[in-house]
Structure formats: C-alpha cells, structure tokens
Amino acid sequence: MSTARILNPFFTRTFSKRSVYLFSAATATFAVAATATNEKQQRQGGHWNFNWNKKWLLSTAPIVHMAQEIKDKSEKDYQEVYNAIAVKLREEDEFDGYIGYGPVLTRLAWHSSGTWDKNNNTGGSFGGTYQFQKESNDPSNKGLHNGAEFLAPIHKQFPWLSHGDLYTLGGVVAIQELQGPVIPWRPGRVDLPEDMTPDNGRLPDAVYGADYVRNFFKRLDLNDQEVVALMGAHCLGRTHLQNTGFDGPWGAASNTFTNEFFLNLLNENWKLEKNEAKNMQWNSPKGYMMLPTDHALIEDDKYMAYVKLYATNNDKFFEDFAKAFKKLLEGGITFPQSTPTYRFETLDSQGL
Ligand code: FMI
C-alpha cells in the first residue's frame, strides 16, 4: 500500500457492508479495521469518532461525518423543498429595502459551512449547529438570524430535513433564483447535539489583506482560484453598519447574481475612507463599497489574475463559482457512493 493511501483516512465501498477501515494520519503505520453497526451510527447521529485510547493510537482519532441515506426521499421531494423556499423568496421581496432574502440566505449557507476545520474535521455544515445559540450568537453571524427565521417555517413544513441540509439548500436556492449558476447539491447531513457546536471565532475578518485571506481559506481547503470565485458572491446584498460595522452595497444589482463584483473592483475609482463605525472601507463615487479583503484581491498578483479572468468571462465565473460553492458546502462530509447529486430546476425553468 502506498504511503499516500495510508496517510489519508479513507473509506472503501465496504462501508455499505458496515465495515469501516480507518487509517489514522499521525499513526500512519497502523491500519485499524472496525465494524460498526447501523445502530451505532444512529446513536451517534452519523458522527464517528473512533477513540480507542490505546497507547499506540493517537488520542485524536479522526472524526468522520458520514452523510446519511434518506431512503424514502427522492429528487422530487427535495425539488419540492427547493420550490417552497423559492416561492417564499419571491413573495417576501420587500426585505432589506427590496433586496430580498437571497443574499442573507447565501451568507447563512456560507457561515454555517465556514466553521469547518480540515485539520480535525470539526465544525462545518454537517451537524447544522448554527441552530444552537452558541453559534448563532457568534458576533461574526450578526444579521443571519433573518435568514434562519426565514427558513424556520420551511423546516416546519419539511421536518425530515436536517438543519445542515436546510441551511445549505437555502444558499443553493438563493443563488439559482437570483439567476446564478446551477449548484449541484447532495443531501444527508445529520443534526449533531449542541455540545458539538464549534467555538466562536472560526469565521474570517474583513479588515485584513491578501495574506490573511489566503491563509484563512486554507483551513477550508480552498485555493486562490476558489477564493476569488467565491468572493464574487459579494455581487449580492450589502454590508450593514449594525451587523458588521461596514456600510453599503458592492454594486448596482444587489439581487442578481453576476460578475459585477469583479467589474467594479477593476473599473471603479476606489478611495479608502473611514465609515461611521470608524472602520476603513473602499468607497466609489457611485456609492459602491469594497471591504479591505475584497480590495486585497486587486492588490495581490495571483488573486488579480482571477479577478481579470472572471471580469471578462462570466461563464467561467459561473462554472468555477458553482464548483467552489459546492465544495464549501460539503467541507468535511463523507458521502457514500450511493448519494445522489441533485441539480434543481429554478421556478422560471419549471414555468412557475
Ligand atoms: Fe461575505 N460578507 N465575506 N461572503 N457575504 C458580507 C456579506 C455577504 C466576508 C465579509 C462580509 C464570503 C466571504 C466573506 C456574502 C457571501 C459570501 C458582509 C456584510 C461582510 C463584512 C454583512 C453585513 O450584513 O454587514 C469576508 C471578508 C469575511 C467574513 C469573507 O471572507 C463568501 C465565501 C460568500 C459566499 C460564497 C453575501 C451574499 C453577503 C450579503 C449578505 C446580506 O445580508 O446582504
């Protein structure tokens, strides 16, 4: 067996026969085979933490978040949830000065996933732990209660949906209904207990430069190209003084998903100014803004190359964004091979 195979914890298809082969990264020389029952998986809510506590095994055995098969639900059921969220989005369009709920749902999907730490596989969208106060009250999540409250009746209507699936699907619906790319999405996240909620402070700050951004997103296993593509979601919505101490929208079309963010970064006349909350932000004569982390994308040569690419090629932006957003929403989750990948129809394409 090659070293690479030993170093990477992996699961063979035999998982379906309930055998799990774990290779602990740090112990590298040991291969441990364990048999787990469905019963055990249910008890632990899909969260596997093999901690044999033997001297020859590390006490930090790998955590595996195995997506659960929802046997009696098909694509039709999930499209029904999609439609319920999309219709609500269309109906409640007056929110936030007629921007609507799309941007805040996108941000909720990202923040509920962005707590993932690839180094120990804690946090992330899997456990839906944003539902607990410890996470929703994280100062980085200010304003996201609007998204969670929007989704609460959807969860009542479809109680079989886990919170992780709900929050991530909300983001997928928002991007697609706001005319963005189709985001392939997989189900099966499992609600974890409250004590699995990650500590506050895992989400990034907007006040720093390119080095900080690059280093931060490594923890989420995202590279330069993926980070620039993802940041293009700042074409949506706006910053709110009361949430983050930043003020204003990134562009003109705050509820349409386009590559406007990159065009504005390159074409506007940006001035660094102090806002009412005494934070520095870049402002343009048209009343648009950029966070320090946004502007950092045109201060760094490697990031700049992708900004130019996406400003001139909207199709490429859509293609790369869809891949990166899917990856962001799936950080840390192991999907059995049998998990379907859904590509939902928008209300428009269904003629609804
Ligand atoms: Fe962004 N964001 N974002 N964002 N975001 C928003 C709003 C906002 C940061 C900071 C930041 C991503 C990454 C990052 C997204 C989508 C995404 C705001 C204003 C700030 C300060 C929030 C407010 O209400 O004041 C960074 C720099 C630090 C956390 C950052 O790395 C990513 C990856 C995405 C999704 C792909 C959206 C849609 C919004 C608008 C929200 C709204 O309510 O309008």
mmCIF file of C-alpha atoms and ligand atoms in Angstrom:
data_model
loop_
_atom_site.group_PDB
_atom_site.id
_atom_site.type_symbol
_atom_site.label_atom_id
_atom_site.label_comp_id
_atom_site.label_asym_id
_atom_site.label_seq_id
_atom_site.Cartn_x
_atom_site.Cartn_y
_atom_site.Cartn_z
ATOM 1 C CA MET A 1 0.000 0.000 0.000
ATOM 2 C CA SER A 2 1.354 3.440 -0.875
ATOM 3 C CA THR A 3 2.192 5.958 1.834
ATOM 4 C CA ALA A 4 -0.346 8.367 0.387
ATOM 5 C CA ARG A 5 -3.100 5.836 0.881
ATOM 6 C CA ILE A 6 -2.068 5.201 4.439
ATOM 7 C CA LEU A 7 -1.791 8.901 5.233
ATOM 8 C CA ASN A 8 -5.283 9.687 4.068
ATOM 9 C CA PRO A 9 -8.145 8.396 6.176
ATOM 10 C CA PHE A 10 -10.481 6.836 3.621
ATOM 11 C CA PHE A 11 -13.430 4.587 3.320
ATOM 12 C CA THR A 12 -13.816 1.766 0.929
ATOM 13 C CA ARG A 13 -17.104 0.786 -0.620
ATOM 14 C CA THR A 14 -17.330 -1.878 2.016
ATOM 15 C CA PHE A 15 -18.843 0.798 4.227
ATOM 16 C CA SER A 16 -22.183 -0.330 2.878
ATOM 17 C CA LYS A 17 -21.404 -3.705 4.458
ATOM 18 C CA ARG A 18 -20.848 -1.786 7.675
ATOM 19 C CA SER A 19 -17.130 -2.226 7.819
ATOM 20 C CA VAL A 20 -15.040 0.846 8.207
ATOM 21 C CA TYR A 21 -11.342 0.963 7.614
ATOM 22 C CA LEU A 22 -9.660 3.839 9.317
ATOM 23 C CA PHE A 23 -6.154 4.971 8.792
ATOM 24 C CA SER A 24 -5.056 7.422 11.416
ATOM 25 C CA ALA A 25 -2.975 10.117 9.783
ATOM 26 C CA ALA A 26 -0.490 10.527 12.548
ATOM 27 C CA THR A 27 -0.052 6.880 13.398
ATOM 28 C CA ALA A 28 0.387 6.121 9.700
ATOM 29 C CA THR A 29 1.809 2.688 10.333
ATOM 30 C CA PHE A 30 -1.355 1.267 11.791
ATOM 31 C CA ALA A 31 -4.362 0.165 9.900
ATOM 32 C CA VAL A 32 -7.340 -0.413 12.110
ATOM 33 C CA ALA A 33 -10.390 -2.192 10.952
ATOM 34 C CA ALA A 34 -13.553 -1.755 12.892
ATOM 35 C CA THR A 35 -17.055 -2.933 12.384
ATOM 36 C CA ALA A 36 -19.829 -0.560 13.157
ATOM 37 C CA THR A 37 -23.477 -1.240 13.248
ATOM 38 C CA ASN A 38 -26.280 0.899 11.907
ATOM 39 C CA GLU A 39 -27.444 1.137 15.455
ATOM 40 C CA LYS A 40 -24.210 2.764 16.493
ATOM 41 C CA GLN A 41 -24.354 5.169 13.597
ATOM 42 C CA GLN A 42 -27.842 6.242 14.596
ATOM 43 C CA ARG A 43 -26.822 6.691 18.204
ATOM 44 C CA GLN A 44 -24.002 8.974 17.213
ATOM 45 C CA GLY A 45 -26.074 10.819 14.638
ATOM 46 C CA GLY A 46 -23.716 9.970 11.819
ATOM 47 C CA HIS A 47 -20.732 11.313 13.703
ATOM 48 C CA TRP A 48 -17.981 8.751 14.039
ATOM 49 C CA ASN A 49 -15.161 9.401 16.401
ATOM 50 C CA PHE A 50 -13.108 6.293 16.949
ATOM 51 C CA ASN A 51 -11.187 6.933 20.091
ATOM 52 C CA TRP A 52 -9.721 3.659 21.178
ATOM 53 C CA ASN A 53 -7.430 5.367 23.609
ATOM 54 C CA LYS A 54 -4.706 2.801 23.138
ATOM 55 C CA LYS A 55 -1.178 3.996 23.693
ATOM 56 C CA TRP A 56 -0.260 3.137 20.151
ATOM 57 C CA LEU A 57 -3.119 5.119 18.702
ATOM 58 C CA LEU A 58 -3.332 8.886 18.883
ATOM 59 C CA SER A 59 -5.950 10.160 21.302
ATOM 60 C CA THR A 60 -7.194 12.364 18.455
ATOM 61 C CA ALA A 61 -8.649 9.699 16.216
ATOM 62 C CA PRO A 62 -10.185 11.047 13.010
ATOM 63 C CA ILE A 63 -13.741 12.297 13.073
ATOM 64 C CA VAL A 64 -15.826 11.112 10.162
ATOM 65 C CA HIS A 65 -19.032 12.852 9.163
ATOM 66 C CA MET A 66 -20.833 10.277 7.071
ATOM 67 C CA ALA A 67 -23.833 11.542 5.120
ATOM 68 C CA GLN A 68 -26.949 9.523 5.783
ATOM 69 C CA GLU A 69 -29.081 7.996 3.094
ATOM 70 C CA ILE A 70 -32.665 9.211 3.356
ATOM 71 C CA LYS A 71 -34.270 6.152 1.847
ATOM 72 C CA ASP A 72 -37.834 7.298 1.334
ATOM 73 C CA LYS A 73 -36.946 10.680 -0.228
ATOM 74 C CA SER A 74 -36.212 11.263 -3.879
ATOM 75 C CA GLU A 75 -35.199 14.190 -6.050
ATOM 76 C CA LYS A 76 -38.883 15.130 -6.312
ATOM 77 C CA ASP A 77 -39.098 15.657 -2.541
ATOM 78 C CA TYR A 78 -36.027 17.897 -2.491
ATOM 79 C CA GLN A 79 -37.260 19.862 -5.516
ATOM 80 C CA GLU A 80 -40.437 20.416 -3.505
ATOM 81 C CA VAL A 81 -38.390 21.918 -0.667
ATOM 82 C CA TYR A 82 -36.466 23.993 -3.217
ATOM 83 C CA ASN A 83 -39.731 25.312 -4.629
ATOM 84 C CA ALA A 84 -41.125 26.175 -1.191
ATOM 85 C CA ILE A 85 -38.016 28.248 -0.407
ATOM 86 C CA ALA A 86 -38.035 29.844 -3.872
ATOM 87 C CA VAL A 87 -41.712 30.821 -3.708
ATOM 88 C CA LYS A 88 -41.184 32.348 -0.253
ATOM 89 C CA LEU A 89 -38.194 34.284 -1.630
ATOM 90 C CA ARG A 90 -40.313 35.647 -4.447
ATOM 91 C CA GLU A 91 -43.203 36.568 -2.146
ATOM 92 C CA GLU A 92 -41.209 38.258 0.621
ATOM 93 C CA ASP A 93 -39.323 40.578 -1.693
ATOM 94 C CA GLU A 94 -39.554 43.726 0.423
ATOM 95 C CA PHE A 95 -36.884 42.617 2.938
ATOM 96 C CA ASP A 96 -33.835 44.867 3.309
ATOM 97 C CA GLY A 97 -35.007 47.668 1.023
ATOM 98 C CA TYR A 98 -36.334 45.286 -1.646
ATOM 99 C CA ILE A 99 -33.097 43.316 -1.902
ATOM 100 C CA GLY A 100 -34.999 40.311 -0.568
ATOM 101 C CA TYR A 101 -33.726 37.314 1.423
ATOM 102 C CA GLY A 102 -31.470 35.795 -1.264
ATOM 103 C CA PRO A 103 -28.201 37.417 -0.129
ATOM 104 C CA VAL A 104 -28.703 36.674 3.579
ATOM 105 C CA LEU A 105 -29.551 33.029 2.748
ATOM 106 C CA THR A 106 -26.356 32.787 0.707
ATOM 107 C CA ARG A 107 -24.368 34.184 3.607
ATOM 108 C CA LEU A 108 -26.090 31.815 6.063
ATOM 109 C CA ALA A 109 -25.160 28.818 3.875
ATOM 110 C CA TRP A 110 -21.553 30.018 3.816
ATOM 111 C CA HIS A 111 -21.243 30.852 7.524
ATOM 112 C CA SER A 112 -22.832 27.563 8.594
ATOM 113 C CA SER A 113 -20.215 25.777 6.443
ATOM 114 C CA GLY A 114 -17.298 28.114 7.053
ATOM 115 C CA THR A 115 -16.660 26.881 10.605
ATOM 116 C CA TRP A 116 -15.107 23.718 9.217
ATOM 117 C CA ASP A 117 -11.544 22.922 10.233
ATOM 118 C CA LYS A 118 -9.967 20.459 7.836
ATOM 119 C CA ASN A 119 -7.217 19.696 10.362
ATOM 120 C CA ASN A 120 -9.516 17.884 12.788
ATOM 121 C CA ASN A 121 -12.773 17.751 10.801
ATOM 122 C CA THR A 122 -14.773 19.686 13.369
ATOM 123 C CA GLY A 123 -17.422 22.286 12.527
ATOM 124 C CA GLY A 124 -18.836 22.713 9.036
ATOM 125 C CA SER A 125 -22.322 22.354 7.615
ATOM 126 C CA PHE A 126 -22.742 18.668 8.515
ATOM 127 C CA GLY A 127 -24.174 18.988 12.040
ATOM 128 C CA GLY A 128 -26.404 22.019 11.415
ATOM 129 C CA THR A 129 -25.080 23.518 14.642
ATOM 130 C CA TYR A 130 -25.978 27.060 13.577
ATOM 131 C CA GLN A 131 -29.376 26.158 15.083
ATOM 132 C CA PHE A 132 -27.812 26.459 18.554
ATOM 133 C CA GLN A 133 -27.392 29.825 20.286
ATOM 134 C CA LYS A 134 -23.702 29.366 20.833
ATOM 135 C CA GLU A 135 -23.144 29.525 17.066
ATOM 136 C CA SER A 136 -25.953 31.860 16.019
ATOM 137 C CA ASN A 137 -24.777 34.364 18.664
ATOM 138 C CA ASP A 138 -21.222 34.368 17.322
ATOM 139 C CA PRO A 139 -20.552 38.082 16.644
ATOM 140 C CA SER A 140 -19.478 37.059 13.098
ATOM 141 C CA ASN A 141 -23.033 35.840 12.484
ATOM 142 C CA LYS A 142 -24.792 39.121 13.254
ATOM 143 C CA GLY A 143 -27.763 39.624 10.939
ATOM 144 C CA LEU A 144 -28.017 35.973 9.925
ATOM 145 C CA HIS A 145 -30.995 35.412 12.231
ATOM 146 C CA ASN A 146 -33.019 36.972 9.383
ATOM 147 C CA GLY A 147 -32.070 34.035 7.178
ATOM 148 C CA ALA A 148 -32.708 31.480 9.919
ATOM 149 C CA GLU A 149 -36.119 32.983 10.711
ATOM 150 C CA PHE A 150 -36.985 32.935 7.016
ATOM 151 C CA LEU A 151 -36.165 29.219 6.867
ATOM 152 C CA ALA A 152 -37.905 28.209 10.135
ATOM 153 C CA PRO A 153 -41.369 27.677 8.545
ATOM 154 C CA ILE A 154 -39.729 25.652 5.769
ATOM 155 C CA HIS A 155 -38.309 23.325 8.405
ATOM 156 C CA LYS A 156 -41.777 23.041 9.981
ATOM 157 C CA GLN A 157 -43.184 22.085 6.587
ATOM 158 C CA PHE A 158 -40.402 19.552 5.901
ATOM 159 C CA PRO A 159 -39.333 18.330 9.363
ATOM 160 C CA TRP A 160 -37.431 15.379 7.869
ATOM 161 C CA LEU A 161 -34.810 17.763 6.530
ATOM 162 C CA SER A 162 -31.728 18.167 8.742
ATOM 163 C CA HIS A 163 -30.628 21.680 9.658
ATOM 164 C CA GLY A 164 -27.382 21.315 7.725
ATOM 165 C CA ASP A 165 -29.293 20.325 4.606
ATOM 166 C CA LEU A 166 -31.744 23.180 5.160
ATOM 167 C CA TYR A 167 -29.096 25.910 5.543
ATOM 168 C CA THR A 168 -27.042 24.734 2.564
ATOM 169 C CA LEU A 169 -30.065 24.196 0.335
ATOM 170 C CA GLY A 170 -31.226 27.726 1.223
ATOM 171 C CA GLY A 171 -27.998 29.070 -0.285
ATOM 172 C CA VAL A 172 -28.372 26.930 -3.396
ATOM 173 C CA VAL A 173 -31.944 28.166 -3.944
ATOM 174 C CA ALA A 174 -30.867 31.781 -3.424
ATOM 175 C CA ILE A 175 -28.005 31.633 -5.934
ATOM 176 C CA GLN A 176 -30.102 29.878 -8.573
ATOM 177 C CA GLU A 177 -33.231 32.023 -8.148
ATOM 178 C CA LEU A 178 -31.097 35.179 -8.375
ATOM 179 C CA GLN A 179 -30.037 33.953 -11.841
ATOM 180 C CA GLY A 180 -26.748 32.408 -10.798
ATOM 181 C CA PRO A 181 -25.388 29.028 -11.851
ATOM 182 C CA VAL A 182 -26.941 25.676 -11.006
ATOM 183 C CA ILE A 183 -25.211 24.400 -7.867
ATOM 184 C CA PRO A 184 -25.049 20.590 -7.717
ATOM 185 C CA TRP A 185 -26.135 19.656 -4.192
ATOM 186 C CA ARG A 186 -26.024 16.446 -2.164
ATOM 187 C CA PRO A 187 -28.265 15.591 0.823
ATOM 188 C CA GLY A 188 -27.600 13.646 4.006
ATOM 189 C CA ARG A 189 -26.238 15.983 6.670
ATOM 190 C CA VAL A 190 -27.205 14.846 10.161
ATOM 191 C CA ASP A 191 -28.105 17.109 13.112
ATOM 192 C CA LEU A 192 -25.440 16.870 15.791
ATOM 193 C CA PRO A 193 -26.005 17.534 19.502
ATOM 194 C CA GLU A 194 -25.439 21.003 20.938
ATOM 195 C CA ASP A 195 -22.130 20.112 22.543
ATOM 196 C CA MET A 196 -20.651 19.508 19.089
ATOM 197 C CA THR A 197 -21.106 23.214 18.262
ATOM 198 C CA PRO A 198 -17.721 24.688 17.359
ATOM 199 C CA ASP A 199 -16.382 27.585 19.411
ATOM 200 C CA ASN A 200 -16.898 31.121 18.132
ATOM 201 C CA GLY A 201 -14.145 32.800 16.198
ATOM 202 C CA ARG A 202 -13.786 30.397 13.261
ATOM 203 C CA LEU A 203 -15.103 32.800 10.625
ATOM 204 C CA PRO A 204 -12.843 35.317 8.908
ATOM 205 C CA ASP A 205 -12.458 39.064 9.481
ATOM 206 C CA ALA A 206 -12.943 41.587 6.692
ATOM 207 C CA VAL A 207 -10.298 44.069 7.810
ATOM 208 C CA TYR A 208 -7.145 42.331 6.586
ATOM 209 C CA GLY A 209 -5.148 41.844 3.388
ATOM 210 C CA ALA A 210 -4.375 39.100 0.878
ATOM 211 C CA ASP A 211 -2.028 37.065 3.102
ATOM 212 C CA TYR A 212 -4.688 36.764 5.782
ATOM 213 C CA VAL A 213 -7.363 35.756 3.257
ATOM 214 C CA ARG A 214 -5.103 33.149 1.629
ATOM 215 C CA ASN A 215 -4.088 31.708 4.959
ATOM 216 C CA PHE A 216 -7.615 31.673 6.357
ATOM 217 C CA PHE A 217 -9.163 29.791 3.454
ATOM 218 C CA LYS A 218 -6.500 27.066 3.638
ATOM 219 C CA ARG A 219 -8.320 25.787 6.730
ATOM 220 C CA LEU A 220 -11.334 25.232 4.450
ATOM 221 C CA ASP A 221 -9.140 23.590 1.816
ATOM 222 C CA LEU A 222 -9.854 26.372 -0.702
ATOM 223 C CA ASN A 223 -7.184 27.663 -3.090
ATOM 224 C CA ASP A 224 -6.660 31.114 -4.650
ATOM 225 C CA GLN A 225 -8.900 30.482 -7.637
ATOM 226 C CA GLU A 226 -11.708 29.118 -5.449
ATOM 227 C CA VAL A 227 -11.432 32.017 -3.006
ATOM 228 C CA VAL A 228 -11.675 34.652 -5.752
ATOM 229 C CA ALA A 229 -14.614 32.852 -7.369
ATOM 230 C CA LEU A 230 -16.429 32.597 -4.013
ATOM 231 C CA MET A 231 -15.839 36.251 -3.164
ATOM 232 C CA GLY A 232 -17.772 37.055 -6.369
ATOM 233 C CA ALA A 233 -20.897 36.340 -4.281
ATOM 234 C CA HIS A 234 -20.388 39.859 -2.954
ATOM 235 C CA CYS A 235 -22.297 40.954 -6.055
ATOM 236 C CA LEU A 236 -25.264 40.096 -3.832
ATOM 237 C CA GLY A 237 -26.695 42.079 -0.951
ATOM 238 C CA ARG A 238 -24.905 44.729 1.019
ATOM 239 C CA THR A 239 -22.995 45.444 4.185
ATOM 240 C CA HIS A 240 -24.947 46.760 7.185
ATOM 241 C CA LEU A 241 -23.410 49.038 9.818
ATOM 242 C CA GLN A 242 -25.441 47.378 12.557
ATOM 243 C CA ASN A 243 -24.158 43.901 11.646
ATOM 244 C CA THR A 244 -20.504 44.246 10.791
ATOM 245 C CA GLY A 245 -19.589 47.932 11.006
ATOM 246 C CA PHE A 246 -19.377 48.234 7.213
ATOM 247 C CA ASP A 247 -21.758 50.249 5.108
ATOM 248 C CA GLY A 248 -23.204 49.992 1.613
ATOM 249 C CA PRO A 249 -23.609 47.687 -1.382
ATOM 250 C CA TRP A 250 -20.871 46.313 -3.641
ATOM 251 C CA GLY A 251 -22.709 47.301 -6.807
ATOM 252 C CA ALA A 252 -25.935 48.205 -8.558
ATOM 253 C CA ALA A 253 -27.686 44.840 -8.899
ATOM 254 C CA SER A 254 -27.802 43.564 -5.322
ATOM 255 C CA ASN A 255 -30.277 40.805 -6.024
ATOM 256 C CA THR A 256 -28.925 39.449 -9.299
ATOM 257 C CA PHE A 257 -26.003 37.026 -9.393
ATOM 258 C CA THR A 258 -23.473 38.264 -11.998
ATOM 259 C CA ASN A 259 -19.760 39.020 -12.288
ATOM 260 C CA GLU A 260 -20.425 42.665 -11.413
ATOM 261 C CA PHE A 261 -18.219 42.413 -8.298
ATOM 262 C CA PHE A 262 -15.122 41.815 -10.452
ATOM 263 C CA LEU A 263 -16.033 44.511 -12.979
ATOM 264 C CA ASN A 264 -16.500 47.040 -10.186
ATOM 265 C CA LEU A 265 -13.245 46.032 -8.491
ATOM 266 C CA LEU A 266 -11.380 46.780 -11.736
ATOM 267 C CA ASN A 267 -13.317 49.743 -13.083
ATOM 268 C CA GLU A 268 -14.422 51.921 -10.178
ATOM 269 C CA ASN A 269 -12.370 54.710 -8.700
ATOM 270 C CA TRP A 270 -11.803 53.379 -5.168
ATOM 271 C CA LYS A 271 -10.915 55.578 -2.202
ATOM 272 C CA LEU A 272 -10.029 54.240 1.249
ATOM 273 C CA GLU A 273 -12.179 56.049 3.818
ATOM 274 C CA LYS A 274 -13.305 55.753 7.416
ATOM 275 C CA ASN A 275 -17.010 54.976 7.780
ATOM 276 C CA GLU A 276 -19.443 55.960 10.537
ATOM 277 C CA ALA A 277 -18.392 52.973 12.629
ATOM 278 C CA LYS A 278 -14.754 54.128 12.276
ATOM 279 C CA ASN A 279 -13.840 51.164 10.074
ATOM 280 C CA MET A 280 -11.798 51.643 6.910
ATOM 281 C CA GLN A 281 -13.556 50.655 3.679
ATOM 282 C CA TRP A 282 -13.098 51.433 -0.024
ATOM 283 C CA ASN A 283 -15.778 53.696 -1.496
ATOM 284 C CA SER A 284 -16.529 54.681 -5.084
ATOM 285 C CA PRO A 285 -18.237 57.829 -6.418
ATOM 286 C CA LYS A 286 -21.227 55.703 -7.452
ATOM 287 C CA GLY A 287 -21.877 54.802 -3.809
ATOM 288 C CA TYR A 288 -20.441 51.272 -4.017
ATOM 289 C CA MET A 289 -18.093 49.844 -1.406
ATOM 290 C CA MET A 290 -15.393 47.184 -1.071
ATOM 291 C CA LEU A 291 -14.190 45.559 2.147
ATOM 292 C CA PRO A 292 -10.425 45.605 2.750
ATOM 293 C CA THR A 293 -10.469 41.842 1.995
ATOM 294 C CA ASP A 294 -12.291 42.491 -1.316
ATOM 295 C CA HIS A 295 -9.847 45.197 -2.397
ATOM 296 C CA ALA A 296 -6.991 42.860 -1.415
ATOM 297 C CA LEU A 297 -7.945 40.775 -4.463
ATOM 298 C CA ILE A 298 -6.600 43.513 -6.769
ATOM 299 C CA GLU A 299 -3.545 44.184 -4.599
ATOM 300 C CA ASP A 300 -2.190 40.641 -4.984
ATOM 301 C CA ASP A 301 -0.890 39.426 -8.380
ATOM 302 C CA LYS A 302 -2.172 35.871 -8.028
ATOM 303 C CA TYR A 303 -5.652 36.963 -6.986
ATOM 304 C CA MET A 304 -5.658 39.736 -9.611
ATOM 305 C CA ALA A 305 -5.246 37.199 -12.443
ATOM 306 C CA TYR A 306 -8.529 35.530 -11.422
ATOM 307 C CA VAL A 307 -10.300 38.857 -10.912
ATOM 308 C CA LYS A 308 -9.453 39.757 -14.533
ATOM 309 C CA LEU A 309 -10.496 36.320 -15.758
ATOM 310 C CA TYR A 310 -13.908 36.498 -14.089
ATOM 311 C CA ALA A 311 -14.479 40.151 -15.069
ATOM 312 C CA THR A 312 -14.088 39.215 -18.722
ATOM 313 C CA ASN A 313 -15.668 35.759 -18.700
ATOM 314 C CA ASN A 314 -18.973 35.415 -16.872
ATOM 315 C CA ASP A 315 -19.423 31.779 -17.969
ATOM 316 C CA LYS A 316 -16.089 30.817 -16.440
ATOM 317 C CA PHE A 317 -17.059 32.660 -13.251
ATOM 318 C CA PHE A 318 -20.341 30.734 -13.072
ATOM 319 C CA GLU A 319 -18.612 27.410 -13.705
ATOM 320 C CA ASP A 320 -15.889 27.992 -11.087
ATOM 321 C CA PHE A 321 -18.279 29.511 -8.559
ATOM 322 C CA ALA A 322 -20.629 26.513 -8.741
ATOM 323 C CA LYS A 323 -17.758 24.093 -8.097
ATOM 324 C CA ALA A 324 -16.256 26.139 -5.279
ATOM 325 C CA PHE A 325 -19.607 26.784 -3.567
ATOM 326 C CA LYS A 326 -20.465 23.072 -3.680
ATOM 327 C CA LYS A 327 -17.066 22.301 -2.165
ATOM 328 C CA LEU A 328 -17.570 24.935 0.548
ATOM 329 C CA LEU A 329 -20.969 23.490 1.487
ATOM 330 C CA GLU A 330 -19.572 19.940 1.637
ATOM 331 C CA GLY A 331 -16.407 20.568 3.644
ATOM 332 C CA GLY A 332 -15.679 17.613 5.942
ATOM 333 C CA ILE A 333 -18.544 15.392 4.813
ATOM 334 C CA THR A 334 -18.027 11.861 3.519
ATOM 335 C CA PHE A 335 -20.751 10.971 1.038
ATOM 336 C CA PRO A 336 -21.375 7.285 0.358
ATOM 337 C CA GLN A 337 -21.114 6.481 -3.346
ATOM 338 C CA SER A 338 -24.849 5.901 -3.456
ATOM 339 C CA THR A 339 -25.581 9.554 -2.532
ATOM 340 C CA PRO A 340 -27.353 11.239 -5.434
ATOM 341 C CA THR A 341 -26.291 14.666 -6.707
ATOM 342 C CA TYR A 342 -29.263 16.910 -7.377
ATOM 343 C CA ARG A 343 -29.405 19.730 -9.911
ATOM 344 C CA PHE A 344 -32.563 21.649 -9.128
ATOM 345 C CA GLU A 345 -34.807 23.429 -11.604
ATOM 346 C CA THR A 346 -35.476 27.120 -10.948
ATOM 347 C CA LEU A 347 -39.084 28.306 -10.661
ATOM 348 C CA ASP A 348 -38.626 30.008 -14.041
ATOM 349 C CA SER A 349 -37.444 26.873 -15.777
ATOM 350 C CA GLN A 350 -40.450 24.989 -14.356
ATOM 351 C CA GLY A 351 -42.756 27.696 -15.696
ATOM 352 C CA LEU A 352 -43.874 28.523 -12.145
HETATM 353 FE FE1 FMI B 1 -19.295 37.828 2.628
HETATM 354 N N1 FMI B 1 -19.584 39.437 3.830
HETATM 355 N N2 FMI B 1 -17.364 37.622 3.349
HETATM 356 N N3 FMI B 1 -19.083 36.080 1.609
HETATM 357 N N4 FMI B 1 -21.257 37.906 2.111
HETATM 358 C C1 FMI B 1 -20.741 40.146 3.970
HETATM 359 C C2 FMI B 1 -21.938 39.913 3.312
HETATM 360 C C3 FMI B 1 -22.138 38.916 2.408
HETATM 361 C C4 FMI B 1 -16.767 38.467 4.213
HETATM 362 C C5 FMI B 1 -17.322 39.564 4.790
HETATM 363 C C6 FMI B 1 -18.628 40.009 4.618
HETATM 364 C C7 FMI B 1 -17.963 35.269 1.601
HETATM 365 C C8 FMI B 1 -16.780 35.548 2.201
HETATM 366 C C9 FMI B 1 -16.507 36.624 3.023
HETATM 367 C C10 FMI B 1 -21.851 37.086 1.185
HETATM 368 C C11 FMI B 1 -21.328 35.921 0.660
HETATM 369 C C12 FMI B 1 -20.061 35.436 0.918
HETATM 370 C C13 FMI B 1 -20.506 41.205 4.877
HETATM 371 C C14 FMI B 1 -21.549 42.225 5.311
HETATM 372 C C15 FMI B 1 -19.201 41.124 5.280
HETATM 373 C C16 FMI B 1 -18.488 42.041 6.257
HETATM 374 C C17 FMI B 1 -22.567 41.597 6.254
HETATM 375 C C18 FMI B 1 -23.480 42.620 6.871
HETATM 376 O O1 FMI B 1 -24.677 42.339 6.974
HETATM 377 O O2 FMI B 1 -22.971 43.687 7.280
HETATM 378 C C19 FMI B 1 -15.330 38.029 4.491
HETATM 379 C C20 FMI B 1 -14.317 39.040 4.001
HETATM 380 C C21 FMI B 1 -15.106 37.825 5.934
HETATM 381 C C22 FMI B 1 -16.117 37.001 6.594
HETATM 382 C C23 FMI B 1 -15.258 36.798 3.690
HETATM 383 O O3 FMI B 1 -14.255 36.036 3.606
HETATM 384 C C24 FMI B 1 -18.274 34.068 0.889
HETATM 385 C C25 FMI B 1 -17.291 32.889 0.691
HETATM 386 C C26 FMI B 1 -19.568 34.166 0.475
HETATM 387 C C27 FMI B 1 -20.450 33.130 -0.249
HETATM 388 C C28 FMI B 1 -19.895 32.463 -1.341
HETATM 389 C C29 FMI B 1 -23.159 37.624 0.874
HETATM 390 C C30 FMI B 1 -24.138 37.055 -0.136
HETATM 391 C C31 FMI B 1 -23.314 38.763 1.636
HETATM 392 C C32 FMI B 1 -24.535 39.713 1.647
HETATM 393 C C33 FMI B 1 -25.382 39.439 2.855
HETATM 394 C C34 FMI B 1 -26.526 40.416 3.001
HETATM 395 O O4 FMI B 1 -27.188 40.350 4.044
HETATM 396 O O5 FMI B 1 -26.785 41.224 2.108
#
